[in-house]
PDB file of C-alpha atoms in Angstrom:
ATOM      1  CA  UNK A 196      -3.447  14.907 -26.246  1.00 80.00           C
ATOM      2  CA  UNK A 197      -2.280  14.209 -22.726  1.00 93.00           C
ATOM      3  CA  UNK A 198       1.417  14.217 -22.323  1.00 95.00           C
ATOM      4  CA  UNK A 199       4.283  14.701 -19.766  1.00 96.00           C
ATOM      5  CA  UNK A 200       5.657  13.288 -16.538  1.00 96.00           C
ATOM      6  CA  UNK A 201       3.238  12.699 -13.686  1.00 97.00           C
ATOM      7  CA  UNK A 202       5.209  12.334 -10.400  1.00 95.00           C
ATOM      8  CA  UNK A 203       3.502  10.079  -7.914  1.00 96.00           C
ATOM      9  CA  UNK A 204       4.522   9.563  -4.280  1.00 93.00           C
ATOM     10  CA  UNK A 205       3.508   6.449  -2.616  1.00 94.00           C
ATOM     11  CA  UNK A 206       4.822   3.393  -0.758  1.00 93.00           C
ATOM     12  CA  UNK A 207       6.666   0.915  -2.788  1.00 93.00           C
ATOM     13  CA  UNK A 208       4.076  -1.915  -1.824  1.00 95.00           C
ATOM     14  CA  UNK A 209       1.192   0.362  -2.869  1.00 96.00           C
ATOM     15  CA  UNK A 210       2.770   1.149  -6.272  1.00 96.00           C
ATOM     16  CA  UNK A 211       3.489  -2.502  -7.094  1.00 95.00           C
ATOM     17  CA  UNK A 212       0.465  -4.292  -5.804  1.00 96.00           C
ATOM     18  CA  UNK A 213      -2.420  -1.733  -5.854  1.00 97.00           C
ATOM     19  CA  UNK A 214      -1.515   1.188  -8.048  1.00 97.00           C
ATOM     20  CA  UNK A 215      -0.001  -0.854 -11.017  1.00 97.00           C
ATOM     21  CA  UNK A 216      -3.139  -1.532 -12.813  1.00 97.00           C
ATOM     22  CA  UNK A 217      -4.066   2.120 -12.714  1.00 98.00           C
ATOM     23  CA  UNK A 218      -0.824   3.162 -14.142  1.00 98.00           C
ATOM     24  CA  UNK A 219      -1.019   0.499 -16.964  1.00 97.00           C
ATOM     25  CA  UNK A 220      -4.458   1.604 -17.970  1.00 98.00           C
ATOM     26  CA  UNK A 221      -3.143   5.290 -17.907  1.00 98.00           C
ATOM     27  CA  UNK A 222      -0.434   4.632 -20.264  1.00 97.00           C
ATOM     28  CA  UNK A 223      -2.649   2.438 -22.452  1.00 97.00           C
ATOM     29  CA  UNK A 224      -5.151   5.351 -22.801  1.00 97.00           C
ATOM     30  CA  UNK A 225      -2.565   8.027 -22.958  1.00 97.00           C
ATOM     31  CA  UNK A 226       0.759   6.781 -24.317  1.00 97.00           C
ATOM     32  CA  UNK A 227       2.439  10.139 -24.017  1.00 97.00           C
ATOM     33  CA  UNK A 228       1.905  10.349 -20.220  1.00 97.00           C
ATOM     34  CA  UNK A 229       4.940   8.933 -18.283  1.00 97.00           C
ATOM     35  CA  UNK A 230       4.049   7.947 -14.626  1.00 97.00           C
ATOM     36  CA  UNK A 231       7.033   8.461 -12.349  1.00 96.00           C
ATOM     37  CA  UNK A 232       6.798   6.748  -9.090  1.00 96.00           C
ATOM     38  CA  UNK A 233       8.683   8.217  -6.079  1.00 93.00           C
ATOM     39  CA  UNK A 234       8.535   5.090  -3.895  1.00 90.00           C
ATOM     40  CA  UNK A 235       9.221   6.234  -0.336  1.00 78.00           C
ATOM     41  CA  UNK A 236       7.864   5.935   3.251  1.00 71.00           C
ATOM     42  CA  UNK A 237       8.546   9.571   3.869  1.00 71.00           C
ATOM     43  CA  UNK A 238       5.698  12.155   3.539  1.00 70.00           C
ATOM     44  CA  UNK A 239       6.912  14.384   0.830  1.00 72.00           C
ATOM     45  CA  UNK A 240       5.807  17.995   0.705  1.00 74.00           C
ATOM     46  CA  UNK A 241       3.281  18.665  -2.110  1.00 74.00           C
ATOM     47  CA  UNK A 242       3.302  22.489  -1.370  1.00 75.00           C
ATOM     48  CA  UNK A 243       7.038  22.287  -2.366  1.00 78.00           C
ATOM     49  CA  UNK A 244       6.107  20.304  -5.404  1.00 82.00           C
ATOM     50  CA  UNK A 245       8.258  17.319  -4.332  1.00 83.00           C
ATOM     51  CA  UNK A 246       5.477  15.342  -6.168  1.00 91.00           C
ATOM     52  CA  UNK A 247       2.361  16.090  -8.337  1.00 94.00           C
ATOM     53  CA  UNK A 248       0.298  13.669  -6.338  1.00 96.00           C
ATOM     54  CA  UNK A 249       0.529  11.416  -3.320  1.00 94.00           C
ATOM     55  CA  UNK A 250      -1.162   8.271  -1.897  1.00 96.00           C
ATOM     56  CA  UNK A 251      -0.498   7.845   1.762  1.00 92.00           C
ATOM     57  CA  UNK A 252      -1.992   6.408   5.030  1.00 92.00           C
ATOM     58  CA  UNK A 253      -2.571   9.499   6.795  1.00 90.00           C
ATOM     59  CA  UNK A 254      -4.426  12.721   5.867  1.00 93.00           C
ATOM     60  CA  UNK A 255      -2.520  15.733   4.494  1.00 91.00           C
ATOM     61  CA  UNK A 256      -1.845  18.663   6.691  1.00 89.00           C
ATOM     62  CA  UNK A 257      -0.003  21.038   4.489  1.00 85.00           C
ATOM     63  CA  UNK A 258      -2.013  24.057   3.317  1.00 85.00           C
ATOM     64  CA  UNK A 259      -3.723  24.329  -0.189  1.00 91.00           C
ATOM     65  CA  UNK A 260      -3.916  20.553  -0.623  1.00 92.00           C
ATOM     66  CA  UNK A 261      -6.921  18.949  -2.220  1.00 95.00           C
ATOM     67  CA  UNK A 262      -7.510  15.524  -0.630  1.00 95.00           C
ATOM     68  CA  UNK A 263      -9.832  12.843   0.141  1.00 94.00           C
ATOM     69  CA  UNK A 264      -9.935   9.333   1.248  1.00 96.00           C
ATOM     70  CA  UNK A 265      -9.720   6.867  -1.709  1.00 96.00           C
ATOM     71  CA  UNK A 266      -9.839   3.347  -0.258  1.00 96.00           C
ATOM     72  CA  UNK A 267      -9.459   1.022   2.895  1.00 96.00           C
ATOM     73  CA  UNK A 268      -6.652  -1.527   2.835  1.00 96.00           C
ATOM     74  CA  UNK A 269      -7.007  -4.727   4.798  1.00 95.00           C
ATOM     75  CA  UNK A 270      -4.060  -6.406   6.555  1.00 96.00           C
ATOM     76  CA  UNK A 271      -3.304  -9.842   7.383  1.00 96.00           C
ATOM     77  CA  UNK A 272      -0.827 -11.944   9.386  1.00 97.00           C
ATOM     78  CA  UNK A 273       1.465 -13.850   7.128  1.00 98.00           C
ATOM     79  CA  UNK A 274       3.966 -16.725   7.426  1.00 97.00           C
ATOM     80  CA  UNK A 275       5.173 -19.838   5.665  1.00 97.00           C
ATOM     81  CA  UNK A 276       2.876 -22.830   6.062  1.00 96.00           C
ATOM     82  CA  UNK A 277       5.523 -24.234   8.527  1.00 96.00           C
ATOM     83  CA  UNK A 278       5.619 -20.997  10.554  1.00 96.00           C
ATOM     84  CA  UNK A 279       1.804 -20.856  10.659  1.00 94.00           C
ATOM     85  CA  UNK A 280       1.810 -24.236  12.335  1.00 94.00           C
ATOM     86  CA  UNK A 281       4.461 -23.294  14.783  1.00 94.00           C
ATOM     87  CA  UNK A 282       2.900 -20.148  15.859  1.00 92.00           C
ATOM     88  CA  UNK A 283      -0.373 -21.879  16.875  1.00 89.00           C
ATOM     89  CA  UNK A 284       1.626 -24.389  19.018  1.00 90.00           C
ATOM     90  CA  UNK A 285       4.511 -22.312  20.245  1.00 94.00           C
ATOM     91  CA  UNK A 286       4.166 -18.570  19.467  1.00 92.00           C
ATOM     92  CA  UNK A 287       6.958 -17.644  21.690  1.00 94.00           C
ATOM     93  CA  UNK A 288       9.410 -19.505  19.354  1.00 95.00           C
ATOM     94  CA  UNK A 289       8.350 -17.560  16.265  1.00 96.00           C
ATOM     95  CA  UNK A 290      10.080 -14.383  15.430  1.00 96.00           C
ATOM     96  CA  UNK A 291       8.286 -10.913  14.642  1.00 97.00           C
ATOM     97  CA  UNK A 292       9.081  -8.996  11.560  1.00 97.00           C
ATOM     98  CA  UNK A 293       8.034  -5.463  12.031  1.00 95.00           C
ATOM     99  CA  UNK A 294       8.418  -1.779  10.739  1.00 92.00           C
ATOM    100  CA  UNK A 295      11.284   0.021  11.976  1.00 87.00           C
ATOM    101  CA  UNK A 296      11.512   2.351  14.809  1.00 78.00           C
ATOM    102  CA  UNK A 297      10.126   5.448  13.130  1.00 75.00           C
ATOM    103  CA  UNK A 298       7.072   3.559  12.178  1.00 80.00           C
ATOM    104  CA  UNK A 299       6.634   1.632  15.593  1.00 79.00           C
ATOM    105  CA  UNK A 300       3.435   3.634  16.433  1.00 84.00           C
ATOM    106  CA  UNK A 301       1.637   1.979  13.314  1.00 87.00           C
ATOM    107  CA  UNK A 302      -1.490   0.065  14.451  1.00 91.00           C
ATOM    108  CA  UNK A 303      -0.428  -3.095  12.833  1.00 91.00           C
ATOM    109  CA  UNK A 304       2.948  -2.974  14.898  1.00 92.00           C
ATOM    110  CA  UNK A 305       0.948  -2.431  18.140  1.00 92.00           C
ATOM    111  CA  UNK A 306      -1.300  -5.369  17.243  1.00 94.00           C
ATOM    112  CA  UNK A 307       1.462  -7.678  16.519  1.00 94.00           C
ATOM    113  CA  UNK A 308       3.355  -6.968  19.726  1.00 93.00           C
ATOM    114  CA  UNK A 309       0.230  -7.133  21.874  1.00 93.00           C
ATOM    115  CA  UNK A 310      -0.895 -10.388  20.286  1.00 93.00           C
ATOM    116  CA  UNK A 311       2.463 -12.230  20.650  1.00 94.00           C
ATOM    117  CA  UNK A 312       3.959 -10.474  23.632  1.00 94.00           C
ATOM    118  CA  UNK A 313       6.504 -13.443  24.443  1.00 94.00           C
ATOM    119  CA  UNK A 314       7.838 -13.573  20.805  1.00 95.00           C
ATOM    120  CA  UNK A 315      11.049 -11.661  19.871  1.00 94.00           C
ATOM    121  CA  UNK A 316      11.702  -9.087  17.351  1.00 94.00           C
ATOM    122  CA  UNK A 317      13.909 -10.626  14.565  1.00 96.00           C
ATOM    123  CA  UNK A 318      13.868  -8.218  11.721  1.00 96.00           C
ATOM    124  CA  UNK A 319      12.652  -4.581  11.086  1.00 95.00           C
ATOM    125  CA  UNK A 320      12.218  -2.687   7.749  1.00 94.00           C
ATOM    126  CA  UNK A 321      10.611   0.308   6.292  1.00 90.00           C
ATOM    127  CA  UNK A 322       9.912  -1.820   3.147  1.00 93.00           C
ATOM    128  CA  UNK A 323       6.793  -4.143   3.327  1.00 94.00           C
ATOM    129  CA  UNK A 324       8.164  -5.988   0.298  1.00 94.00           C
ATOM    130  CA  UNK A 325      11.352  -6.700   2.200  1.00 95.00           C
ATOM    131  CA  UNK A 326       9.498  -7.844   5.303  1.00 96.00           C
ATOM    132  CA  UNK A 327       7.455 -10.175   2.997  1.00 97.00           C
ATOM    133  CA  UNK A 328      10.704 -11.732   1.647  1.00 97.00           C
ATOM    134  CA  UNK A 329      12.087 -12.280   4.894  1.00 97.00           C
ATOM    135  CA  UNK A 330       8.845 -13.916   5.930  1.00 97.00           C
ATOM    136  CA  UNK A 331       9.052 -16.156   2.878  1.00 97.00           C
ATOM    137  CA  UNK A 332      12.491 -17.199   4.131  1.00 97.00           C
ATOM    138  CA  UNK A 333      11.216 -18.519   7.309  1.00 96.00           C
ATOM    139  CA  UNK A 334      12.315 -15.678   9.548  1.00 96.00           C
ATOM    140  CA  UNK A 335       9.055 -15.299  11.355  1.00 97.00           C
ATOM    141  CA  UNK A 336       5.528 -13.774  10.922  1.00 97.00           C
ATOM    142  CA  UNK A 337       4.709 -10.362   9.626  1.00 97.00           C
ATOM    143  CA  UNK A 338       1.545  -8.122   9.141  1.00 97.00           C
ATOM    144  CA  UNK A 339       1.337  -7.151   5.581  1.00 97.00           C
ATOM    145  CA  UNK A 340      -1.176  -5.321   3.347  1.00 96.00           C
ATOM    146  CA  UNK A 341      -3.301  -7.980   1.904  1.00 96.00           C
ATOM    147  CA  UNK A 342      -2.714  -6.955  -1.787  1.00 97.00           C
ATOM    148  CA  UNK A 343       0.910  -7.772  -1.098  1.00 97.00           C
ATOM    149  CA  UNK A 344       0.731 -10.706   1.302  1.00 97.00           C
ATOM    150  CA  UNK A 345      -1.890 -12.540  -0.865  1.00 97.00           C
ATOM    151  CA  UNK A 346       0.457 -12.014  -4.022  1.00 96.00           C
ATOM    152  CA  UNK A 347       3.539 -13.527  -2.659  1.00 96.00           C
ATOM    153  CA  UNK A 348       3.760 -17.344  -3.450  1.00 96.00           C
ATOM    154  CA  UNK A 349       4.727 -19.392  -0.539  1.00 97.00           C
ATOM    155  CA  UNK A 350       3.170 -17.139   2.053  1.00 97.00           C
ATOM    156  CA  UNK A 351      -0.240 -17.807   3.782  1.00 96.00           C
ATOM    157  CA  UNK A 352      -2.609 -15.740   5.568  1.00 96.00           C
ATOM    158  CA  UNK A 353      -2.825 -16.960   9.263  1.00 96.00           C
ATOM    159  CA  UNK A 354      -6.210 -16.899  10.824  1.00 92.00           C
ATOM    160  CA  UNK A 355      -6.432 -14.893  14.230  1.00 89.00           C
ATOM    161  CA  UNK A 356      -9.115 -14.541  16.619  1.00 86.00           C
ATOM    162  CA  UNK A 357      -9.147 -10.918  16.462  1.00 86.00           C
ATOM    163  CA  UNK A 358      -9.411  -8.851  13.466  1.00 86.00           C
ATOM    164  CA  UNK A 359      -6.219  -6.726  12.276  1.00 92.00           C
ATOM    165  CA  UNK A 360      -6.424  -3.142  11.994  1.00 90.00           C
ATOM    166  CA  UNK A 361      -7.107  -1.745   8.487  1.00 93.00           C
ATOM    167  CA  UNK A 362      -5.649   1.494   6.945  1.00 94.00           C
ATOM    168  CA  UNK A 363      -7.277   4.194   4.878  1.00 95.00           C
ATOM    169  CA  UNK A 364      -5.458   5.420   1.825  1.00 96.00           C
ATOM    170  CA  UNK A 365      -5.711   9.350   1.191  1.00 96.00           C
ATOM    171  CA  UNK A 366      -4.809  10.708  -2.164  1.00 96.00           C
ATOM    172  CA  UNK A 367      -3.983  14.390  -2.397  1.00 95.00           C
ATOM    173  CA  UNK A 368      -2.455  17.046  -4.763  1.00 95.00           C
ATOM    174  CA  UNK A 369      -1.797  20.847  -4.530  1.00 93.00           C
ATOM    175  CA  UNK A 370      -4.745  22.873  -5.624  1.00 93.00           C
ATOM    176  CA  UNK A 371      -2.799  24.664  -8.302  1.00 92.00           C
ATOM    177  CA  UNK A 372      -2.713  21.264 -10.159  1.00 92.00           C
ATOM    178  CA  UNK A 373      -6.475  20.786 -10.011  1.00 91.00           C
ATOM    179  CA  UNK A 374      -6.699  21.518 -13.894  1.00 93.00           C
ATOM    180  CA  UNK A 375      -3.577  19.236 -14.762  1.00 94.00           C
ATOM    181  CA  UNK A 376      -5.166  16.952 -17.466  1.00 96.00           C
ATOM    182  CA  UNK A 377      -2.908  13.983 -16.927  1.00 96.00           C
ATOM    183  CA  UNK A 378      -3.348  14.025 -13.156  1.00 97.00           C
ATOM    184  CA  UNK A 379      -7.232  14.200 -13.642  1.00 97.00           C
ATOM    185  CA  UNK A 380      -6.960  11.273 -15.962  1.00 97.00           C
ATOM    186  CA  UNK A 381      -5.109   9.232 -13.554  1.00 97.00           C
ATOM    187  CA  UNK A 382      -7.409  10.035 -10.719  1.00 97.00           C
ATOM    188  CA  UNK A 383     -10.496   9.075 -12.842  1.00 96.00           C
ATOM    189  CA  UNK A 384      -8.911   5.713 -13.511  1.00 97.00           C
ATOM    190  CA  UNK A 385      -8.157   5.256  -9.860  1.00 97.00           C
ATOM    191  CA  UNK A 386     -11.585   6.115  -8.785  1.00 95.00           C
ATOM    192  CA  UNK A 387     -12.901   3.402 -11.319  1.00 95.00           C
ATOM    193  CA  UNK A 388     -10.385   0.625 -10.279  1.00 96.00           C
ATOM    194  CA  UNK A 389      -9.725   1.377  -6.642  1.00 96.00           C
ATOM    195  CA  UNK A 390     -12.052   3.634  -4.771  1.00 91.00           C
ATOM    196  CA  UNK A 391     -14.438   2.473  -2.367  1.00 84.00           C
ATOM    197  CA  UNK A 392     -18.053   3.374  -3.478  1.00 79.00           C
ATOM    198  CA  UNK A 393     -18.615   5.753  -0.795  1.00 71.00           C
ATOM    199  CA  UNK A 394     -15.526   7.887  -1.465  1.00 71.00           C
ATOM    200  CA  UNK A 395     -15.526   8.046  -5.240  1.00 74.00           C
ATOM    201  CA  UNK A 396     -15.240  11.459  -6.547  1.00 69.00           C
ATOM    202  CA  UNK A 397     -18.673  13.057  -7.924  1.00 64.00           C
TER     203      UNK A 397
END
């Protein structure tokens, strides 16, 4: 039977709002497998075995990594109902909730700053979940992954004239682990529950 710890690196929001059904199904089928989430925005080095498998927004550059694009995540602009009304009438008065300086190059950050050039930055964080909570407390608007933003009661997606940039999710692991049974089991479930049809493994 399959057993042992499976160390998974991914962003906190991805683990909680996208990957959770995969992990629940994995433990239902294989109770002796213990998923271990390493929730971080940092890109861990799979060649050094910092994790067994990683899900992230950019392709892997390390040698000997087996990787593929898994799915596309849509993003949306979110705020409270009150904030949504205000931003249509007086956008300059609504604060912007953004990623921190290290992630300032993200497409959604650029989109938000370009879309509301007169609005001021009021909060930054590497955590999308924290951004959502600040948004919920009326601090301003934030661009969030839709699986997260749609799940937070009290937030609403604000319609915009232009479409927000989406992001691709890549999954990768070191080639030495390609025969690890518990890794293969998790990836099979992820393919079934998450993968875009064109990206599913043969």
